[in-house]
Amino acid sequence: MRITLLSLLLLCLAAVVPARAELHITRDHGGYVEEYKTKYKRVREKGERVIIDGICNSACTLVLGIVPMNKICVTPRASLGFHQAYYDKAFTFGIKVTSSEGTSDLMSYYPDTVKDWIRRNGGLTTDMKKIKNGVELWKIIDPCPEEW
């Protein structure tokens, strides 16, 4: 087998240029908090970037407190949704039973900019409070640069 100079050069470049690892959030309505903590800690440890390019509600928003903010950006389609933590409705006969301990845990992860927005908007309640793309969101998360 013959290796050409061009092939060798391409192999060297592939070894030097790191892969652009990223998590692309487009439609995440949340779920179990502990699963999201584990997922986002793994993202942080790998140094991955996070692009919020759509819905990021509920436990999904933990990304803001676990992954460094300089590794997160939002596109014009981004929106965040916050509410009080509640127990799995499968175990509460379909009734939304809130958890003050779970809500405190969520709040403990959020950076001050998120806590301030939540406070200015009446605190966490059982209803989803959304923040959509625009100046309010950009006070919390930087817009994605064009190359992302």
PDB file of C-alpha atoms in Angstrom:
ATOM      1  CA  MET A   1       0.000   0.000   0.000  1.00  0.00           C
ATOM      2  CA  ARG A   2       1.332   3.360  -0.951  1.00  0.00           C
ATOM      3  CA  ILE A   3       0.795   6.389   1.271  1.00  0.00           C
ATOM      4  CA  THR A   4       0.875   9.625  -0.595  1.00  0.00           C
ATOM      5  CA  LEU A   5       2.111  12.848   0.880  1.00  0.00           C
ATOM      6  CA  LEU A   6      -1.430  14.248   0.774  1.00  0.00           C
ATOM      7  CA  SER A   7      -2.823  11.251   2.712  1.00  0.00           C
ATOM      8  CA  LEU A   8      -0.137  11.631   5.343  1.00  0.00           C
ATOM      9  CA  LEU A   9      -0.876  15.339   5.674  1.00  0.00           C
ATOM     10  CA  LEU A  10      -4.612  14.657   6.090  1.00  0.00           C
ATOM     11  CA  LEU A  11      -3.910  12.057   8.775  1.00  0.00           C
ATOM     12  CA  CYS A  12      -1.736  14.521  10.678  1.00  0.00           C
ATOM     13  CA  LEU A  13      -4.402  17.212  10.483  1.00  0.00           C
ATOM     14  CA  ALA A  14      -7.078  14.819  11.745  1.00  0.00           C
ATOM     15  CA  ALA A  15      -4.912  13.979  14.740  1.00  0.00           C
ATOM     16  CA  VAL A  16      -4.233  17.636  15.597  1.00  0.00           C
ATOM     17  CA  VAL A  17      -7.705  19.171  15.125  1.00  0.00           C
ATOM     18  CA  PRO A  18     -10.001  18.234  18.003  1.00  0.00           C
ATOM     19  CA  ALA A  19     -13.538  17.070  17.281  1.00  0.00           C
ATOM     20  CA  ARG A  20     -16.229  19.676  17.902  1.00  0.00           C
ATOM     21  CA  ALA A  21     -18.249  17.809  20.484  1.00  0.00           C
ATOM     22  CA  GLU A  22     -21.522  19.429  21.352  1.00  0.00           C
ATOM     23  CA  LEU A  23     -24.947  18.730  22.777  1.00  0.00           C
ATOM     24  CA  HIS A  24     -27.711  20.187  20.630  1.00  0.00           C
ATOM     25  CA  ILE A  25     -30.951  20.747  22.600  1.00  0.00           C
ATOM     26  CA  THR A  26     -33.973  21.185  20.331  1.00  0.00           C
ATOM     27  CA  ARG A  27     -37.021  19.757  22.098  1.00  0.00           C
ATOM     28  CA  ASP A  28     -36.400  18.745  25.695  1.00  0.00           C
ATOM     29  CA  HIS A  29     -39.379  18.860  28.050  1.00  0.00           C
ATOM     30  CA  GLY A  30     -37.438  17.588  31.059  1.00  0.00           C
ATOM     31  CA  GLY A  31     -37.672  14.480  33.175  1.00  0.00           C
ATOM     32  CA  TYR A  32     -35.961  13.026  36.197  1.00  0.00           C
ATOM     33  CA  VAL A  33     -33.625  15.531  37.839  1.00  0.00           C
ATOM     34  CA  GLU A  34     -30.980  12.978  38.830  1.00  0.00           C
ATOM     35  CA  GLU A  35     -30.710  11.738  35.237  1.00  0.00           C
ATOM     36  CA  TYR A  36     -30.124  15.289  34.009  1.00  0.00           C
ATOM     37  CA  LYS A  37     -27.505  15.937  36.695  1.00  0.00           C
ATOM     38  CA  THR A  38     -25.598  12.843  35.554  1.00  0.00           C
ATOM     39  CA  LYS A  39     -25.952  13.731  31.864  1.00  0.00           C
ATOM     40  CA  TYR A  40     -24.783  17.328  32.283  1.00  0.00           C
ATOM     41  CA  LYS A  41     -21.880  16.397  34.564  1.00  0.00           C
ATOM     42  CA  ARG A  42     -20.680  14.086  31.796  1.00  0.00           C
ATOM     43  CA  VAL A  43     -21.026  16.921  29.250  1.00  0.00           C
ATOM     44  CA  ARG A  44     -19.052  19.239  31.564  1.00  0.00           C
ATOM     45  CA  GLU A  45     -16.296  16.670  32.147  1.00  0.00           C
ATOM     46  CA  LYS A  46     -15.888  16.114  28.410  1.00  0.00           C
ATOM     47  CA  GLY A  47     -15.680  19.864  27.808  1.00  0.00           C
ATOM     48  CA  GLU A  48     -18.556  19.732  25.346  1.00  0.00           C
ATOM     49  CA  ARG A  49     -20.463  22.793  24.219  1.00  0.00           C
ATOM     50  CA  VAL A  50     -24.231  23.050  24.521  1.00  0.00           C
ATOM     51  CA  ILE A  51     -26.390  24.719  21.910  1.00  0.00           C
ATOM     52  CA  ILE A  52     -29.952  25.429  23.022  1.00  0.00           C
ATOM     53  CA  ASP A  53     -31.804  25.548  19.721  1.00  0.00           C
ATOM     54  CA  GLY A  54     -35.383  25.026  20.849  1.00  0.00           C
ATOM     55  CA  ILE A  55     -37.302  24.012  23.955  1.00  0.00           C
ATOM     56  CA  CYS A  56     -35.384  23.371  27.179  1.00  0.00           C
ATOM     57  CA  ASN A  57     -37.919  22.995  29.986  1.00  0.00           C
ATOM     58  CA  SER A  58     -37.968  21.737  33.529  1.00  0.00           C
ATOM     59  CA  ALA A  59     -34.976  19.512  34.451  1.00  0.00           C
ATOM     60  CA  CYS A  60     -33.349  20.383  31.116  1.00  0.00           C
ATOM     61  CA  THR A  61     -32.613  23.838  32.552  1.00  0.00           C
ATOM     62  CA  LEU A  62     -30.169  22.274  35.023  1.00  0.00           C
ATOM     63  CA  VAL A  63     -27.661  22.606  32.188  1.00  0.00           C
ATOM     64  CA  LEU A  64     -27.349  26.270  33.214  1.00  0.00           C
ATOM     65  CA  GLY A  65     -25.941  25.340  36.608  1.00  0.00           C
ATOM     66  CA  ILE A  66     -23.819  22.329  35.724  1.00  0.00           C
ATOM     67  CA  VAL A  67     -22.152  23.124  32.397  1.00  0.00           C
ATOM     68  CA  PRO A  68     -20.022  26.308  32.456  1.00  0.00           C
ATOM     69  CA  MET A  69     -21.976  29.224  30.984  1.00  0.00           C
ATOM     70  CA  ASN A  70     -19.148  29.982  28.530  1.00  0.00           C
ATOM     71  CA  LYS A  71     -19.849  26.562  26.976  1.00  0.00           C
ATOM     72  CA  ILE A  72     -23.583  27.281  26.445  1.00  0.00           C
ATOM     73  CA  CYS A  73     -25.250  29.429  23.820  1.00  0.00           C
ATOM     74  CA  VAL A  74     -28.759  29.995  22.458  1.00  0.00           C
ATOM     75  CA  THR A  75     -30.130  30.319  18.940  1.00  0.00           C
ATOM     76  CA  PRO A  76     -33.155  32.425  17.950  1.00  0.00           C
ATOM     77  CA  ARG A  77     -35.365  29.315  18.427  1.00  0.00           C
ATOM     78  CA  ALA A  78     -34.345  28.836  22.080  1.00  0.00           C
ATOM     79  CA  SER A  79     -36.738  28.956  25.019  1.00  0.00           C
ATOM     80  CA  LEU A  80     -36.395  27.965  28.656  1.00  0.00           C
ATOM     81  CA  GLY A  81     -39.188  26.839  30.970  1.00  0.00           C
ATOM     82  CA  PHE A  82     -39.064  26.788  34.765  1.00  0.00           C
ATOM     83  CA  HIS A  83     -41.489  25.409  37.369  1.00  0.00           C
ATOM     84  CA  GLN A  84     -41.484  23.917  40.863  1.00  0.00           C
ATOM     85  CA  ALA A  85     -40.205  20.386  41.199  1.00  0.00           C
ATOM     86  CA  TYR A  86     -42.867  17.741  41.648  1.00  0.00           C
ATOM     87  CA  TYR A  87     -43.066  14.028  42.210  1.00  0.00           C
ATOM     88  CA  ASP A  88     -43.652  11.635  39.331  1.00  0.00           C
ATOM     89  CA  LYS A  89     -47.394  11.757  38.671  1.00  0.00           C
ATOM     90  CA  ALA A  90     -47.390   7.998  38.049  1.00  0.00           C
ATOM     91  CA  PHE A  91     -46.925   7.580  41.808  1.00  0.00           C
ATOM     92  CA  THR A  92     -49.379  10.309  42.871  1.00  0.00           C
ATOM     93  CA  PHE A  93     -52.443   9.122  40.935  1.00  0.00           C
ATOM     94  CA  GLY A  94     -51.928  11.785  38.261  1.00  0.00           C
ATOM     95  CA  ILE A  95     -51.915  14.654  40.769  1.00  0.00           C
ATOM     96  CA  LYS A  96     -49.063  17.163  40.611  1.00  0.00           C
ATOM     97  CA  VAL A  97     -47.589  17.059  44.131  1.00  0.00           C
ATOM     98  CA  THR A  98     -44.824  19.612  44.499  1.00  0.00           C
ATOM     99  CA  SER A  99     -41.594  19.007  46.353  1.00  0.00           C
ATOM    100  CA  SER A 100     -40.136  21.922  48.306  1.00  0.00           C
ATOM    101  CA  GLU A 101     -36.918  19.947  48.784  1.00  0.00           C
ATOM    102  CA  GLY A 102     -36.707  19.226  45.045  1.00  0.00           C
ATOM    103  CA  THR A 103     -37.431  22.860  44.196  1.00  0.00           C
ATOM    104  CA  SER A 104     -34.689  24.027  46.589  1.00  0.00           C
ATOM    105  CA  ASP A 105     -32.313  21.557  44.968  1.00  0.00           C
ATOM    106  CA  LEU A 106     -33.111  22.917  41.483  1.00  0.00           C
ATOM    107  CA  MET A 107     -32.625  26.501  42.633  1.00  0.00           C
ATOM    108  CA  SER A 108     -29.281  25.637  44.230  1.00  0.00           C
ATOM    109  CA  TYR A 109     -27.882  24.759  40.798  1.00  0.00           C
ATOM    110  CA  TYR A 110     -28.996  27.875  38.945  1.00  0.00           C
ATOM    111  CA  PRO A 111     -26.584  30.785  38.487  1.00  0.00           C
ATOM    112  CA  ASP A 112     -27.605  34.142  39.985  1.00  0.00           C
ATOM    113  CA  THR A 113     -28.795  35.475  36.624  1.00  0.00           C
ATOM    114  CA  VAL A 114     -31.372  32.664  36.424  1.00  0.00           C
ATOM    115  CA  LYS A 115     -32.398  33.070  40.074  1.00  0.00           C
ATOM    116  CA  ASP A 116     -32.869  36.817  39.492  1.00  0.00           C
ATOM    117  CA  TRP A 117     -35.086  36.203  36.451  1.00  0.00           C
ATOM    118  CA  ILE A 118     -37.182  33.668  38.365  1.00  0.00           C
ATOM    119  CA  ARG A 119     -37.527  36.078  41.318  1.00  0.00           C
ATOM    120  CA  ARG A 120     -38.499  38.991  39.021  1.00  0.00           C
ATOM    121  CA  ASN A 121     -41.163  36.774  37.456  1.00  0.00           C
ATOM    122  CA  GLY A 122     -42.893  35.727  40.669  1.00  0.00           C
ATOM    123  CA  GLY A 123     -40.760  32.772  41.760  1.00  0.00           C
ATOM    124  CA  LEU A 124     -41.251  29.145  40.850  1.00  0.00           C
ATOM    125  CA  THR A 125     -44.840  27.913  40.805  1.00  0.00           C
ATOM    126  CA  THR A 126     -46.591  24.835  39.471  1.00  0.00           C
ATOM    127  CA  ASP A 127     -47.139  26.714  36.190  1.00  0.00           C
ATOM    128  CA  MET A 128     -44.359  26.801  33.617  1.00  0.00           C
ATOM    129  CA  LYS A 129     -42.697  30.210  33.328  1.00  0.00           C
ATOM    130  CA  LYS A 130     -41.024  30.629  29.965  1.00  0.00           C
ATOM    131  CA  ILE A 131     -38.331  32.893  28.720  1.00  0.00           C
ATOM    132  CA  LYS A 132     -37.963  33.060  24.965  1.00  0.00           C
ATOM    133  CA  ASN A 133     -35.217  34.346  22.728  1.00  0.00           C
ATOM    134  CA  GLY A 134     -34.441  38.000  23.086  1.00  0.00           C
ATOM    135  CA  VAL A 135     -32.853  40.491  25.456  1.00  0.00           C
ATOM    136  CA  GLU A 136     -34.138  38.784  28.636  1.00  0.00           C
ATOM    137  CA  LEU A 137     -32.642  35.453  27.603  1.00  0.00           C
ATOM    138  CA  TRP A 138     -29.399  37.060  26.429  1.00  0.00           C
ATOM    139  CA  LYS A 139     -28.909  38.515  29.921  1.00  0.00           C
ATOM    140  CA  ILE A 140     -28.579  34.902  31.038  1.00  0.00           C
ATOM    141  CA  ILE A 141     -27.025  33.077  28.067  1.00  0.00           C
ATOM    142  CA  ASP A 142     -25.016  34.418  25.167  1.00  0.00           C
ATOM    143  CA  PRO A 143     -26.403  34.037  21.639  1.00  0.00           C
ATOM    144  CA  CYS A 144     -24.535  31.451  19.580  1.00  0.00           C
ATOM    145  CA  PRO A 145     -21.854  32.799  17.298  1.00  0.00           C
ATOM    146  CA  GLU A 146     -22.376  32.136  13.605  1.00  0.00           C
ATOM    147  CA  GLU A 147     -19.831  29.307  13.474  1.00  0.00           C
ATOM    148  CA  TRP A 148     -21.736  27.254  16.083  1.00  0.00           C
TER     149      TRP A 148
END
